[in-house]
Amino acid sequence: MQVSTDTIQSNFSLKDFNTFGLDCTAGAFLRLDNPAELSLLPELISRYENYLILGGGSNLLLPDYFDGLVVQIALDKLQTRESDSDVLVNAGGGLNWHELVAFCVKENYGGIENLALIPGSTGAAPIQNIGAYGVELKDVFVCLNAFDLQTGEYRCFNREEMEFGYRDSVLKGRYKGRFIIADVWLKLTTRDHRINTSYGALAGDLEKKGVENPGISDVFKAVVEVRKSKLPDPGQIGNAGSFFKNPVVDAGTLESIQKKHSDVVFFELQSSGMMYKIPAGWLIERCGFKGKLKGPVGCYEKQALVLVNRGGAKSSDLVTFAGEVQRSVAAEFGIFLEPEVNIVQPENYGDVISL
Ligand code: FAD
Ligand code: EPU
């Protein structure tokens, strides 16, 4: 079997394939929808300078030109195995994440309703351990099957092997770019759902609607509404969600910030004593960036942590602006903001510091 050269497209525009809406051209592009073709990739990518695995492009900052092969994962199988109180869901890496969540809620499968409306693919979800409204992917994750581009073999990663952290996993860290996630196994509930309304905005929305004992479908709807009220729709305004991670600081750092900013917002981390998460959006807003535009890019007016492309931006505009935000926050608070978004080919830039 061979990947037909007809299916590889040259000088392919990725403008509609990244939620920032950046006008990136890929030297070569392949949409991979047949799992049998995975085994052909090691030889294929060796013919190019670079390669990039693409899902929905909702967590990427792409360059103007990507000199290499972009492989979009479009594997879309879906199977479920129900037992007495739970269900195992096996979802292809190319399935749209929100559609999977909506399907599960409709089937009365509980556990991922808080993760509604997160853009992108199911295959990318474990990479940064997507999270929202008190739930992270790791809470329902069983394992995944990934194709190793180095050895040409499949490898199964269980929860421990994934080394999940806040917006992090081994596949965003030391194995970045090496494995293609073909499918993911999740364990969800079919009864006695664990309803999580711990997140302030979510509880507030349900209370406002007078919902006292919410079910998974109430939570799903509330999450969708809260998100729509705060976050820009990438179909209207180019963005990739939170551009930076929320920083975690120790008690000493928090105290010194409180001396100057007594109203600083913070959350104590349950897992590690005396460590505190400060919303990056608050830090950025306090530095005066909320709603501020510099040419075509800026910080969204309702959520300072979301950098936006108001139309016609180049990746360098975003990189320069993000660097300015980083430097202001570092100067005012002594805190380094680490990008959450994957900046492709960072060696071409010198401005945003990526760890
Ligand atoms: P891409 O952007 O296409 O890729 C991201 C990374 O994963 C890249 O390194 C890529 O190479 C790799 N990758 C993609 N697919 C595969 C695969 N099958 N195998 C191997 N590697 C792969 N994230 C959150 O955690 N919580 C949120 O609440 C949230 N809200 C968002 C809101 C908006 C409006 C937007 C635009 C983004 C938001 N995000 C959020 C970020 C983003 O949606 C997630 O990170 C999502 O999982 C990215 O999926 P994707 O398919 O678009 O990945
Ligand atoms: N805040 C401000 N100004 C702002 C934005 C936020 O002061 O402009 C403060 C407010 O006090 C607010 C608090 O920050 O109450 C938290 O804001 P929000 O609820 O919007 O959440 P966040 O911490 O900014 C995180 C995730 C989001 C996720 C939401 C909900 C990160 C980096 N971001 O945002 O994830 O949807 O919580 O759980 O952890 C993403 O990763 O792309 C993303 C959107």
JSON list of C-alpha atoms and ligand atoms in Angstrom, two decimals, residues 17-20 51-61 71-75 92-95 97 114-133 135 145-147 149 166-167 171-172 176-184 227 231-234 237-242 306 340-344, ligand 1:
[
{"chain": "A", "resi": 17, "resn": "PHE", "atom": "CA", "xyz": [-7.51, 24.94, 9.46]},
{"chain": "A", "resi": 18, "resn": "ASN", "atom": "CA", "xyz": [-6.36, 27.12, 12.38]},
{"chain": "A", "resi": 19, "resn": "THR", "atom": "CA", "xyz": [-8.68, 29.02, 14.71]},
{"chain": "A", "resi": 20, "resn": "PHE", "atom": "CA", "xyz": [-6.42, 32.09, 14.78]},
{"chain": "A", "resi": 51, "resn": "TYR", "atom": "CA", "xyz": [6.32, 17.68, 9.66]},
{"chain": "A", "resi": 52, "resn": "LEU", "atom": "CA", "xyz": [3.36, 18.77, 11.77]},
{"chain": "A", "resi": 53, "resn": "ILE", "atom": "CA", "xyz": [0.46, 16.71, 13.07]},
{"chain": "A", "resi": 54, "resn": "LEU", "atom": "CA", "xyz": [-2.74, 18.72, 12.85]},
{"chain": "A", "resi": 55, "resn": "GLY", "atom": "CA", "xyz": [-6.08, 18.24, 14.57]},
{"chain": "A", "resi": 56, "resn": "GLY", "atom": "CA", "xyz": [-8.55, 21.13, 14.56]},
{"chain": "A", "resi": 57, "resn": "GLY", "atom": "CA", "xyz": [-5.81, 23.78, 14.73]},
{"chain": "A", "resi": 58, "resn": "SER", "atom": "CA", "xyz": [-7.33, 25.38, 17.85]},
{"chain": "A", "resi": 59, "resn": "ASN", "atom": "CA", "xyz": [-4.17, 25.40, 19.96]},
{"chain": "A", "resi": 60, "resn": "LEU", "atom": "CA", "xyz": [-1.60, 26.38, 17.36]},
{"chain": "A", "resi": 61, "resn": "LEU", "atom": "CA", "xyz": [0.19, 29.52, 16.29]},
{"chain": "A", "resi": 71, "resn": "VAL", "atom": "CA", "xyz": [-0.72, 15.64, 8.30]},
{"chain": "A", "resi": 72, "resn": "GLN", "atom": "CA", "xyz": [-4.27, 16.21, 9.43]},
{"chain": "A", "resi": 73, "resn": "ILE", "atom": "CA", "xyz": [-5.64, 13.34, 11.50]},
{"chain": "A", "resi": 74, "resn": "ALA", "atom": "CA", "xyz": [-9.18, 12.47, 10.41]},
{"chain": "A", "resi": 75, "resn": "LEU", "atom": "CA", "xyz": [-9.63, 9.02, 12.01]},
{"chain": "A", "resi": 92, "resn": "GLY", "atom": "CA", "xyz": [-10.98, 8.08, 16.93]},
{"chain": "A", "resi": 93, "resn": "GLY", "atom": "CA", "xyz": [-8.39, 10.86, 17.13]},
{"chain": "A", "resi": 94, "resn": "GLY", "atom": "CA", "xyz": [-10.06, 12.83, 14.36]},
{"chain": "A", "resi": 95, "resn": "LEU", "atom": "CA", "xyz": [-13.51, 13.04, 15.92]},
{"chain": "A", "resi": 97, "resn": "TRP", "atom": "CA", "xyz": [-14.37, 16.81, 20.63]},
{"chain": "A", "resi": 114, "resn": "ASN", "atom": "CA", "xyz": [-18.05, 20.12, 31.80]},
{"chain": "A", "resi": 115, "resn": "LEU", "atom": "CA", "xyz": [-15.70, 19.93, 28.81]},
{"chain": "A", "resi": 116, "resn": "ALA", "atom": "CA", "xyz": [-18.39, 20.98, 26.31]},
{"chain": "A", "resi": 117, "resn": "LEU", "atom": "CA", "xyz": [-17.60, 23.46, 23.53]},
{"chain": "A", "resi": 118, "resn": "ILE", "atom": "CA", "xyz": [-13.82, 23.05, 23.71]},
{"chain": "A", "resi": 119, "resn": "PRO", "atom": "CA", "xyz": [-12.82, 23.24, 20.04]},
{"chain": "A", "resi": 120, "resn": "GLY", "atom": "CA", "xyz": [-10.60, 20.73, 18.32]},
{"chain": "A", "resi": 121, "resn": "SER", "atom": "CA", "xyz": [-10.23, 17.00, 17.96]},
{"chain": "A", "resi": 122, "resn": "THR", "atom": "CA", "xyz": [-10.45, 14.08, 20.39]},
{"chain": "A", "resi": 123, "resn": "GLY", "atom": "CA", "xyz": [-6.87, 13.05, 19.54]},
{"chain": "A", "resi": 124, "resn": "ALA", "atom": "CA", "xyz": [-5.48, 16.37, 20.76]},
{"chain": "A", "resi": 125, "resn": "ALA", "atom": "CA", "xyz": [-7.50, 16.34, 24.00]},
{"chain": "A", "resi": 126, "resn": "PRO", "atom": "CA", "xyz": [-5.03, 14.20, 26.02]},
{"chain": "A", "resi": 127, "resn": "ILE", "atom": "CA", "xyz": [-1.99, 16.10, 24.74]},
{"chain": "A", "resi": 128, "resn": "GLN", "atom": "CA", "xyz": [-2.57, 19.08, 27.00]},
{"chain": "A", "resi": 129, "resn": "ASN", "atom": "CA", "xyz": [-5.04, 17.26, 29.27]},
{"chain": "A", "resi": 130, "resn": "ILE", "atom": "CA", "xyz": [-7.84, 19.64, 28.31]},
{"chain": "A", "resi": 131, "resn": "GLY", "atom": "CA", "xyz": [-9.69, 21.10, 31.24]},
{"chain": "A", "resi": 132, "resn": "ALA", "atom": "CA", "xyz": [-12.56, 23.40, 32.07]},
{"chain": "A", "resi": 133, "resn": "TYR", "atom": "CA", "xyz": [-15.04, 24.10, 34.86]},
{"chain": "A", "resi": 135, "resn": "VAL", "atom": "CA", "xyz": [-12.90, 18.76, 35.20]},
{"chain": "A", "resi": 145, "resn": "ASN", "atom": "CA", "xyz": [-3.40, 4.06, 21.16]},
{"chain": "A", "resi": 146, "resn": "ALA", "atom": "CA", "xyz": [-0.64, 5.99, 19.46]},
{"chain": "A", "resi": 147, "resn": "PHE", "atom": "CA", "xyz": [1.49, 5.35, 16.42]},
{"chain": "A", "resi": 149, "resn": "LEU", "atom": "CA", "xyz": [6.75, 7.75, 14.09]},
{"chain": "A", "resi": 166, "resn": "TYR", "atom": "CA", "xyz": [-2.16, 21.05, 34.35]},
{"chain": "A", "resi": 167, "resn": "ARG", "atom": "CA", "xyz": [-2.40, 21.59, 30.56]},
{"chain": "A", "resi": 171, "resn": "LEU", "atom": "CA", "xyz": [3.05, 13.95, 24.69]},
{"chain": "A", "resi": 172, "resn": "LYS", "atom": "CA", "xyz": [3.32, 17.74, 25.07]},
{"chain": "A", "resi": 176, "resn": "LYS", "atom": "CA", "xyz": [6.18, 16.07, 21.54]},
{"chain": "A", "resi": 177, "resn": "GLY", "atom": "CA", "xyz": [5.62, 15.32, 17.86]},
{"chain": "A", "resi": 178, "resn": "ARG", "atom": "CA", "xyz": [6.73, 11.69, 18.08]},
{"chain": "A", "resi": 179, "resn": "PHE", "atom": "CA", "xyz": [3.37, 9.90, 18.44]},
{"chain": "A", "resi": 180, "resn": "ILE", "atom": "CA", "xyz": [0.14, 10.15, 16.49]},
{"chain": "A", "resi": 181, "resn": "ILE", "atom": "CA", "xyz": [-2.90, 9.55, 18.67]},
{"chain": "A", "resi": 182, "resn": "ALA", "atom": "CA", "xyz": [-5.10, 7.17, 16.71]},
{"chain": "A", "resi": 183, "resn": "ASP", "atom": "CA", "xyz": [-7.82, 6.64, 19.32]},
{"chain": "A", "resi": 184, "resn": "VAL", "atom": "CA", "xyz": [-8.65, 7.34, 22.95]},
{"chain": "A", "resi": 227, "resn": "ARG", "atom": "CA", "xyz": [-18.42, 29.80, 27.53]},
{"chain": "A", "resi": 231, "resn": "LEU", "atom": "CA", "xyz": [-14.99, 33.43, 24.99]},
{"chain": "A", "resi": 232, "resn": "PRO", "atom": "CA", "xyz": [-14.88, 34.62, 21.38]},
{"chain": "A", "resi": 233, "resn": "ASP", "atom": "CA", "xyz": [-16.27, 32.28, 18.73]},
{"chain": "A", "resi": 234, "resn": "PRO", "atom": "CA", "xyz": [-13.30, 31.41, 16.47]},
{"chain": "A", "resi": 237, "resn": "ILE", "atom": "CA", "xyz": [-12.87, 36.31, 15.86]},
{"chain": "A", "resi": 238, "resn": "GLY", "atom": "CA", "xyz": [-9.56, 34.49, 15.41]},
{"chain": "A", "resi": 239, "resn": "ASN", "atom": "CA", "xyz": [-8.21, 33.07, 18.68]},
{"chain": "A", "resi": 240, "resn": "ALA", "atom": "CA", "xyz": [-6.81, 29.92, 20.29]},
{"chain": "A", "resi": 241, "resn": "GLY", "atom": "CA", "xyz": [-8.45, 30.15, 23.72]},
{"chain": "A", "resi": 242, "resn": "SER", "atom": "CA", "xyz": [-6.13, 31.00, 26.62]},
{"chain": "A", "resi": 306, "resn": "VAL", "atom": "CA", "xyz": [-7.42, 35.30, 25.04]},
{"chain": "A", "resi": 340, "resn": "GLU", "atom": "CA", "xyz": [-0.24, 27.35, 26.50]},
{"chain": "A", "resi": 341, "resn": "VAL", "atom": "CA", "xyz": [-0.59, 27.61, 22.73]},
{"chain": "A", "resi": 342, "resn": "ASN", "atom": "CA", "xyz": [1.82, 25.52, 20.64]},
{"chain": "A", "resi": 343, "resn": "ILE", "atom": "CA", "xyz": [4.03, 27.97, 18.75]},
{"chain": "A", "resi": 344, "resn": "VAL", "atom": "CA", "xyz": [5.16, 26.23, 15.59]},
{"chain": "B", "resi": 1, "resn": "FAD", "atom": "P1", "xyz": [-4.29, 21.30, 17.31]},
{"chain": "B", "resi": 1, "resn": "FAD", "atom": "O1", "xyz": [-4.40, 22.74, 17.62]},
{"chain": "B", "resi": 1, "resn": "FAD", "atom": "O2", "xyz": [-4.57, 20.88, 15.90]},
{"chain": "B", "resi": 1, "resn": "FAD", "atom": "O3", "xyz": [-2.99, 20.67, 17.83]},
{"chain": "B", "resi": 1, "resn": "FAD", "atom": "C1", "xyz": [-2.55, 20.91, 19.15]},
{"chain": "B", "resi": 1, "resn": "FAD", "atom": "C2", "xyz": [-1.31, 20.03, 19.41]},
{"chain": "B", "resi": 1, "resn": "FAD", "atom": "O4", "xyz": [-1.68, 18.66, 19.37]},
{"chain": "B", "resi": 1, "resn": "FAD", "atom": "C3", "xyz": [-0.23, 20.18, 18.33]},
{"chain": "B", "resi": 1, "resn": "FAD", "atom": "O5", "xyz": [1.02, 20.03, 18.95]},
{"chain": "B", "resi": 1, "resn": "FAD", "atom": "C4", "xyz": [-0.52, 19.02, 17.36]},
{"chain": "B", "resi": 1, "resn": "FAD", "atom": "O6", "xyz": [0.66, 18.61, 16.68]},
{"chain": "B", "resi": 1, "resn": "FAD", "atom": "C5", "xyz": [-0.98, 17.95, 18.33]},
{"chain": "B", "resi": 1, "resn": "FAD", "atom": "N1", "xyz": [-1.96, 16.99, 17.78]},
{"chain": "B", "resi": 1, "resn": "FAD", "atom": "C6", "xyz": [-3.21, 17.24, 17.34]},
{"chain": "B", "resi": 1, "resn": "FAD", "atom": "N2", "xyz": [-3.84, 16.09, 17.03]},
{"chain": "B", "resi": 1, "resn": "FAD", "atom": "C7", "xyz": [-2.97, 15.09, 17.28]},
{"chain": "B", "resi": 1, "resn": "FAD", "atom": "C8", "xyz": [-3.02, 13.67, 17.16]},
{"chain": "B", "resi": 1, "resn": "FAD", "atom": "N3", "xyz": [-4.12, 13.00, 16.74]},
{"chain": "B", "resi": 1, "resn": "FAD", "atom": "N4", "xyz": [-1.91, 12.96, 17.51]},
{"chain": "B", "resi": 1, "resn": "FAD", "atom": "C9", "xyz": [-0.78, 13.57, 17.94]},
{"chain": "B", "resi": 1, "resn": "FAD", "atom": "N5", "xyz": [-0.67, 14.91, 18.06]},
{"chain": "B", "resi": 1, "resn": "FAD", "atom": "C10", "xyz": [-1.76, 15.66, 17.74]},
{"chain": "B", "resi": 1, "resn": "FAD", "atom": "N6", "xyz": [-8.28, 24.06, 25.94]},
{"chain": "B", "resi": 1, "resn": "FAD", "atom": "C11", "xyz": [-8.56, 23.63, 27.19]},
{"chain": "B", "resi": 1, "resn": "FAD", "atom": "O7", "xyz": [-7.84, 22.77, 27.74]},
{"chain": "B", "resi": 1, "resn": "FAD", "atom": "N7", "xyz": [-9.63, 24.11, 27.88]},
{"chain": "B", "resi": 1, "resn": "FAD", "atom": "C12", "xyz": [-10.46, 25.04, 27.37]},
{"chain": "B", "resi": 1, "resn": "FAD", "atom": "O8", "xyz": [-11.42, 25.44, 28.01]},
{"chain": "B", "resi": 1, "resn": "FAD", "atom": "C13", "xyz": [-10.20, 25.51, 26.05]},
{"chain": "B", "resi": 1, "resn": "FAD", "atom": "N8", "xyz": [-10.99, 26.44, 25.49]},
{"chain": "B", "resi": 1, "resn": "FAD", "atom": "C14", "xyz": [-10.72, 26.91, 24.24]},
{"chain": "B", "resi": 1, "resn": "FAD", "atom": "C15", "xyz": [-11.58, 27.87, 23.68]},
{"chain": "B", "resi": 1, "resn": "FAD", "atom": "C16", "xyz": [-11.34, 28.35, 22.41]},
{"chain": "B", "resi": 1, "resn": "FAD", "atom": "C17", "xyz": [-12.28, 29.39, 21.83]},
{"chain": "B", "resi": 1, "resn": "FAD", "atom": "C18", "xyz": [-10.25, 27.86, 21.66]},
{"chain": "B", "resi": 1, "resn": "FAD", "atom": "C19", "xyz": [-10.01, 28.36, 20.26]},
{"chain": "B", "resi": 1, "resn": "FAD", "atom": "C20", "xyz": [-9.38, 26.91, 22.20]},
{"chain": "B", "resi": 1, "resn": "FAD", "atom": "C21", "xyz": [-9.61, 26.42, 23.50]},
{"chain": "B", "resi": 1, "resn": "FAD", "atom": "N9", "xyz": [-8.79, 25.45, 24.10]},
{"chain": "B", "resi": 1, "resn": "FAD", "atom": "C22", "xyz": [-9.07, 24.98, 25.36]},
{"chain": "B", "resi": 1, "resn": "FAD", "atom": "C23", "xyz": [-7.58, 24.96, 23.38]},
{"chain": "B", "resi": 1, "resn": "FAD", "atom": "C24", "xyz": [-7.86, 23.82, 22.37]},
{"chain": "B", "resi": 1, "resn": "FAD", "atom": "O9", "xyz": [-9.20, 23.78, 21.99]},
{"chain": "B", "resi": 1, "resn": "FAD", "atom": "C25", "xyz": [-7.45, 22.45, 22.92]},
{"chain": "B", "resi": 1, "resn": "FAD", "atom": "O10", "xyz": [-6.09, 22.44, 23.27]},
{"chain": "B", "resi": 1, "resn": "FAD", "atom": "C26", "xyz": [-7.72, 21.31, 21.92]},
{"chain": "B", "resi": 1, "resn": "FAD", "atom": "O11", "xyz": [-7.52, 20.07, 22.55]},
{"chain": "B", "resi": 1, "resn": "FAD", "atom": "C27", "xyz": [-6.82, 21.40, 20.68]},
{"chain": "B", "resi": 1, "resn": "FAD", "atom": "O12", "xyz": [-7.31, 20.46, 19.76]},
{"chain": "B", "resi": 1, "resn": "FAD", "atom": "P2", "xyz": [-6.96, 20.55, 18.21]},
{"chain": "B", "resi": 1, "resn": "FAD", "atom": "O13", "xyz": [-7.46, 19.31, 17.57]},
{"chain": "B", "resi": 1, "resn": "FAD", "atom": "O14", "xyz": [-7.46, 21.81, 17.65]},
{"chain": "B", "resi": 1, "resn": "FAD", "atom": "O15", "xyz": [-5.38, 20.53, 18.27]}
]
